[in-house]
PDB file of C-alpha atoms and ligand atoms in Angstrom:
ATOM      1  CA  MET A 856       7.069  -4.152  16.223  1.00  0.00           C
ATOM      2  CA  ILE A 857       4.262  -3.436  17.772  1.00  0.00           C
ATOM      3  CA  ALA A 858       5.694   1.020  17.290  1.00  0.00           C
ATOM      4  CA  ASP A 859       6.019  -0.177  13.504  1.00  0.00           C
ATOM      5  CA  ASN A 860       3.266  -1.254  12.904  1.00  0.00           C
ATOM      6  CA  GLU A 861       1.495   1.970  14.758  1.00  0.00           C
ATOM      7  CA  ILE A 862       3.255   4.077  12.291  1.00  0.00           C
ATOM      8  CA  ASP A 863       3.081   1.895   9.113  1.00  0.00           C
ATOM      9  CA  LEU A 864      -0.907   2.304   9.846  1.00  0.00           C
ATOM     10  CA  ALA A 865      -0.434   5.822  11.180  1.00  0.00           C
ATOM     11  CA  ALA A 866       0.746   6.235   7.761  1.00  0.00           C
ATOM     12  CA  SER A 867      -1.798   4.908   6.305  1.00  0.00           C
ATOM     13  CA  ARG A 868      -4.744   6.649   7.486  1.00  0.00           C
ATOM     14  CA  ALA A 869      -2.201  10.021   6.950  1.00  0.00           C
ATOM     15  CA  LEU A 870      -1.737   9.183   3.085  1.00  0.00           C
ATOM     16  CA  VAL A 871      -5.449   8.252   2.588  1.00  0.00           C
ATOM     17  CA  ILE A 872      -6.989  11.763   4.289  1.00  0.00           C
ATOM     18  CA  VAL A 873      -4.154  13.318   1.410  1.00  0.00           C
ATOM     19  CA  ALA A 874      -5.296  11.742  -0.175  1.00  0.00           C
ATOM     20  CA  CYS A 875      -9.278  12.232  -0.135  1.00  0.00           C
ATOM     21  CA  ALA A 876      -8.573  15.820   0.430  1.00  0.00           C
ATOM     22  CA  ALA A 877      -6.768  16.112  -2.979  1.00  0.00           C
ATOM     23  CA  LEU A 878     -10.288  14.676  -4.453  1.00  0.00           C
ATOM     24  CA  ASP A 879     -13.222  16.506  -2.216  1.00  0.00           C
ATOM     25  CA  ARG A 880     -11.241  19.525  -3.733  1.00  0.00           C
ATOM     26  CA  GLY A 881     -12.091  18.654  -7.485  1.00  0.00           C
ATOM     27  CA  GLU A 882      -8.731  17.526  -8.330  1.00  0.00           C
ATOM     28  CA  SER A 883      -7.522  14.446 -10.361  1.00  0.00           C
ATOM     29  CA  ALA A 884      -5.865  13.094  -7.271  1.00  0.00           C
ATOM     30  CA  GLY A 885      -3.580  10.849 -10.043  1.00  0.00           C
ATOM     31  CA  HIS A 886      -0.223  11.730  -7.847  1.00  0.00           C
ATOM     32  CA  GLU A 887      -1.722  11.005  -4.456  1.00  0.00           C
ATOM     33  CA  THR A 888      -3.698   7.908  -4.796  1.00  0.00           C
ATOM     34  CA  SER A 889      -1.317   6.344  -6.694  1.00  0.00           C
ATOM     35  CA  ILE A 890       1.795   7.176  -3.379  1.00  0.00           C
ATOM     36  CA  ALA A 891      -1.706   6.365  -0.943  1.00  0.00           C
ATOM     37  CA  LYS A 892      -2.023   3.287  -2.798  1.00  0.00           C
ATOM     38  CA  THR A 893       0.716   2.375  -3.026  1.00  0.00           C
ATOM     39  CA  PHE A 894       2.136   2.805   0.848  1.00  0.00           C
ATOM     40  CA  VAL A 895      -1.651   1.195   2.245  1.00  0.00           C
ATOM     41  CA  SER A 896      -0.368  -1.804   0.304  1.00  0.00           C
ATOM     42  CA  GLU A 897       2.966  -2.312   1.095  1.00  0.00           C
ATOM     43  CA  ALA A 898       2.785  -1.315   5.023  1.00  0.00           C
ATOM     44  CA  VAL A 899      -0.442  -3.290   5.403  1.00  0.00           C
ATOM     45  CA  GLY A 900       1.755  -6.134   4.498  1.00  0.00           C
ATOM     46  CA  ARG A 901       4.543  -5.196   6.873  1.00  0.00           C
ATOM     47  CA  VAL A 902       1.733  -5.124   9.467  1.00  0.00           C
ATOM     48  CA  VAL A 903       0.609  -8.460   8.738  1.00  0.00           C
ATOM     49  CA  ASP A 904       3.894 -10.043   8.908  1.00  0.00           C
ATOM     50  CA  ARG A 905       5.322  -8.436  11.727  1.00  0.00           C
ATOM     51  CA  ALA A 906       1.733  -9.314  13.882  1.00  0.00           C
ATOM     52  CA  ILE A 907       2.863 -12.752  12.708  1.00  0.00           C
ATOM     53  CA  GLN A 908       6.516 -12.928  13.564  1.00  0.00           C
ATOM     54  CA  LEU A 909       4.908 -11.409  16.856  1.00  0.00           C
ATOM     55  CA  CYS A 910       2.838 -14.660  18.046  1.00  0.00           C
ATOM     56  CA  GLY A 911       5.413 -16.895  16.593  1.00  0.00           C
ATOM     57  CA  GLY A 912       4.106 -20.470  15.277  1.00  0.00           C
ATOM     58  CA  MET A 913       0.762 -19.974  16.367  1.00  0.00           C
ATOM     59  CA  GLY A 914       0.997 -16.666  14.106  1.00  0.00           C
ATOM     60  CA  VAL A 915       1.185 -19.689  10.746  1.00  0.00           C
ATOM     61  CA  SER A 916      -1.567 -21.456  12.444  1.00  0.00           C
ATOM     62  CA  ASP A 917      -5.257 -21.238  11.889  1.00  0.00           C
ATOM     63  CA  ASP A 918      -6.177 -21.025  15.198  1.00  0.00           C
ATOM     64  CA  LEU A 919      -5.184 -17.334  14.944  1.00  0.00           C
ATOM     65  CA  PRO A 920      -6.682 -14.709  11.126  1.00  0.00           C
ATOM     66  CA  LEU A 921      -3.502 -14.250  10.051  1.00  0.00           C
ATOM     67  CA  ALA A 922      -2.026 -15.900   7.704  1.00  0.00           C
ATOM     68  CA  ARG A 923      -5.097 -16.338   6.126  1.00  0.00           C
ATOM     69  CA  LEU A 924      -4.552 -12.396   6.206  1.00  0.00           C
ATOM     70  CA  ALA A 925      -1.510 -12.472   4.536  1.00  0.00           C
ATOM     71  CA  ARG A 926      -2.724 -14.404   1.528  1.00  0.00           C
ATOM     72  CA  GLU A 927      -5.475 -12.128   1.152  1.00  0.00           C
ATOM     73  CA  ILE A 928      -3.333  -9.004   1.310  1.00  0.00           C
ATOM     74  CA  ARG A 929      -1.137  -9.762  -1.233  1.00  0.00           C
ATOM     75  CA  PRO A 930      -2.487  -9.724  -4.455  1.00  0.00           C
ATOM     76  CA  PHE A 931      -4.024  -5.810  -2.899  1.00  0.00           C
ATOM     77  CA  ARG A 932       0.072  -5.026  -4.342  1.00  0.00           C
ATOM     78  CA  ILE A 933      -0.954  -6.247  -7.698  1.00  0.00           C
ATOM     79  CA  TYR A 934      -4.318  -5.221  -8.693  1.00  0.00           C
ATOM     80  CA  ASP A 935      -5.486  -1.569  -9.722  1.00  0.00           C
ATOM     81  CA  GLY A 936      -2.024  -0.632 -10.864  1.00  0.00           C
ATOM     82  CA  PRO A 937       0.722  -3.133  -9.429  1.00  0.00           C
ATOM     83  CA  SER A 938       2.781  -1.193  -6.930  1.00  0.00           C
ATOM     84  CA  GLU A 939       5.875  -0.873  -9.684  1.00  0.00           C
ATOM     85  CA  VAL A 940       3.669   0.437 -12.456  1.00  0.00           C
ATOM     86  CA  HIS A 941       2.169   2.925  -9.564  1.00  0.00           C
ATOM     87  CA  ARG A 942       6.077   4.025  -8.629  1.00  0.00           C
ATOM     88  CA  TRP A 943       6.900   4.853 -11.920  1.00  0.00           C
ATOM     89  CA  SER A 944       3.286   7.148 -12.650  1.00  0.00           C
ATOM     90  CA  ILE A 945       5.253   8.358  -9.470  1.00  0.00           C
ATOM     91  CA  ALA A 946       8.320   9.056 -10.703  1.00  0.00           C
ATOM     92  CA  ARG A 947       7.270  10.644 -14.175  1.00  0.00           C
ATOM     93  CA  ARG A 948       4.781  13.235 -12.758  1.00  0.00           C
ATOM     94  CA  ALA A 949       7.257  14.097  -9.888  1.00  0.00           C
ATOM     95  CA  SER A 950      10.095  14.842 -12.807  1.00  0.00           C
ATOM     96  CA  ARG A 951       7.606  16.854 -14.360  1.00  0.00           C
ATOM     97  CA  ARG A 952       7.225  19.286 -10.952  1.00  0.00           C
ATOM     98  CA  ALA A 953      10.548  19.223 -10.821  1.00  0.00           C
ATOM     99  CA  GLU A 954      11.136  20.784 -14.242  1.00  0.00           C
ATOM    100  CA  ALA A 955       8.170  22.800 -14.217  1.00  0.00           C
ATOM    101  CA  SER A 956       9.301  24.220 -11.224  1.00  0.00           C
TER     102      SER A 956
HETATM  103  C1  FAD B1708      -7.134 -10.771  -6.999  1.00  0.00           C
HETATM  104  C2  FAD B1708      -7.763 -10.414  -8.093  1.00  0.00           C
HETATM  105  C3  FAD B1708      -8.482  -9.017  -8.343  1.00  0.00           C
HETATM  106  C4  FAD B1708      -8.662  -8.665  -9.553  1.00  0.00           C
HETATM  107  N1  FAD B1708      -9.764  -8.193  -9.836  1.00  0.00           N
HETATM  108  C5  FAD B1708      -9.453  -7.288 -11.155  1.00  0.00           C
HETATM  109  C6  FAD B1708     -11.053  -6.806 -11.560  1.00  0.00           C
HETATM  110  O1  FAD B1708     -11.801  -6.767 -10.888  1.00  0.00           O
HETATM  111  N2  FAD B1708     -11.047  -6.291 -13.053  1.00  0.00           N
HETATM  112  C7  FAD B1708     -10.401  -5.839 -13.550  1.00  0.00           C
HETATM  113  O2  FAD B1708      -9.683  -5.239 -14.816  1.00  0.00           O
HETATM  114  N3  FAD B1708      -8.462  -6.636 -13.466  1.00  0.00           N
HETATM  115  C8  FAD B1708      -9.159  -7.619 -12.256  1.00  0.00           C
HETATM  116  N4  FAD B1708      -7.582  -8.366 -11.736  1.00  0.00           N
HETATM  117  C9  FAD B1708      -6.150  -8.038 -13.040  1.00  0.00           C
HETATM  118  C10 FAD B1708      -5.406  -6.538 -11.892  1.00  0.00           C
HETATM  119  O3  FAD B1708      -5.718  -5.232 -12.586  1.00  0.00           O
HETATM  120  C11 FAD B1708      -3.691  -7.203 -12.613  1.00  0.00           C
HETATM  121  O4  FAD B1708      -3.720  -8.487 -12.147  1.00  0.00           O
HETATM  122  C12 FAD B1708      -3.338  -6.822 -12.512  1.00  0.00           C
HETATM  123  O5  FAD B1708      -3.372  -4.699 -13.384  1.00  0.00           O
HETATM  124  C13 FAD B1708      -1.761  -7.065 -13.067  1.00  0.00           C
HETATM  125  O6  FAD B1708      -1.596  -7.661 -14.465  1.00  0.00           O
HETATM  126  P1  FAD B1708      -1.545  -8.352 -15.453  1.00  0.00           P
HETATM  127  O7  FAD B1708      -1.189  -9.262 -13.600  1.00  0.00           O
HETATM  128  O8  FAD B1708      -1.667  -9.127 -16.174  1.00  0.00           O
HETATM  129  O9  FAD B1708       0.823  -8.620 -15.282  1.00  0.00           O
HETATM  130  P2  FAD B1708       1.478  -7.350 -16.187  1.00  0.00           P
HETATM  131  O10 FAD B1708       1.558  -6.765 -16.062  1.00  0.00           O
HETATM  132  O11 FAD B1708       1.974  -8.606 -16.800  1.00  0.00           O
HETATM  133  O12 FAD B1708       2.546  -7.753 -14.558  1.00  0.00           O
HETATM  134  C14 FAD B1708       3.793  -8.553 -13.654  1.00  0.00           C
HETATM  135  C15 FAD B1708       4.612  -7.727 -12.808  1.00  0.00           C
HETATM  136  O13 FAD B1708       5.528  -7.316 -14.219  1.00  0.00           O
HETATM  137  C16 FAD B1708       5.535  -6.116 -13.517  1.00  0.00           C
HETATM  138  N5  FAD B1708       5.533  -4.879 -14.850  1.00  0.00           N
HETATM  139  C17 FAD B1708       4.609  -4.170 -15.567  1.00  0.00           C
HETATM  140  N6  FAD B1708       4.827  -3.229 -15.803  1.00  0.00           N
HETATM  141  C18 FAD B1708       6.011  -2.687 -15.738  1.00  0.00           C
HETATM  142  C19 FAD B1708       6.519  -1.656 -16.429  1.00  0.00           C
HETATM  143  N7  FAD B1708       6.567  -1.200 -17.089  1.00  0.00           N
HETATM  144  N8  FAD B1708       7.451  -1.296 -15.010  1.00  0.00           N
HETATM  145  C20 FAD B1708       8.598  -2.367 -14.179  1.00  0.00           C
HETATM  146  N9  FAD B1708       7.158  -2.917 -13.729  1.00  0.00           N
HETATM  147  C21 FAD B1708       6.466  -3.218 -14.592  1.00  0.00           C
HETATM  148  C22 FAD B1708       4.060  -5.827 -12.832  1.00  0.00           C
HETATM  149  O14 FAD B1708       4.868  -4.584 -11.310  1.00  0.00           O
HETATM  150  C23 FAD B1708       4.356  -7.049 -12.546  1.00  0.00           C
HETATM  151  O15 FAD B1708       4.956  -7.272 -10.768  1.00  0.00           O
HETATM  152  C24 FAD B1708      -7.118  -8.544 -10.111  1.00  0.00           C
HETATM  153  C25 FAD B1708      -6.124  -9.244  -9.733  1.00  0.00           C
HETATM  154  C26 FAD B1708      -6.135 -10.084  -8.737  1.00  0.00           C
HETATM  155  C27 FAD B1708      -5.113 -10.889  -8.398  1.00  0.00           C
END
């Protein structure tokens, strides 16, 4: 679970860097930011959930901040565009790129 958290965190950082690099080049970067937002907002939920599981009962107690974190990060998948809507945009852009190539 620790390894899976590291993988999710590393992939999240990489996708944010890709999106920021596209913005730095002056591109609209809608595709890259949608991919990063969707992945990171879902990855952070997986990371905290694994951390809770690793800690057992302590993980859901008020002695650790994990249960509070889990509650606070859940809206990440909803605001600034819910995951389903970002996936729709990502798929639409990917389809257009495939048609154009
Ligand atoms: C903590 C928090 C802070 C917020 N802050 C702001 C803010 O500062 N400014 C602001 O303007 N708004 C803010 N919002 C509102 C937020 O942007 C909306 O909640 C969000 O856009 C989703 O809209 P909705 O709640 O009306 O859900 P809906 O649009 O009703 O969506 C409900 C569900 O249906 C799914 N869905 C919708 N359309 C499709 C589709 N075409 N295909 C598949 N699934 C679909 C969604 O993915 C979602 O799971 C905030 C929300 C939260 C929870």
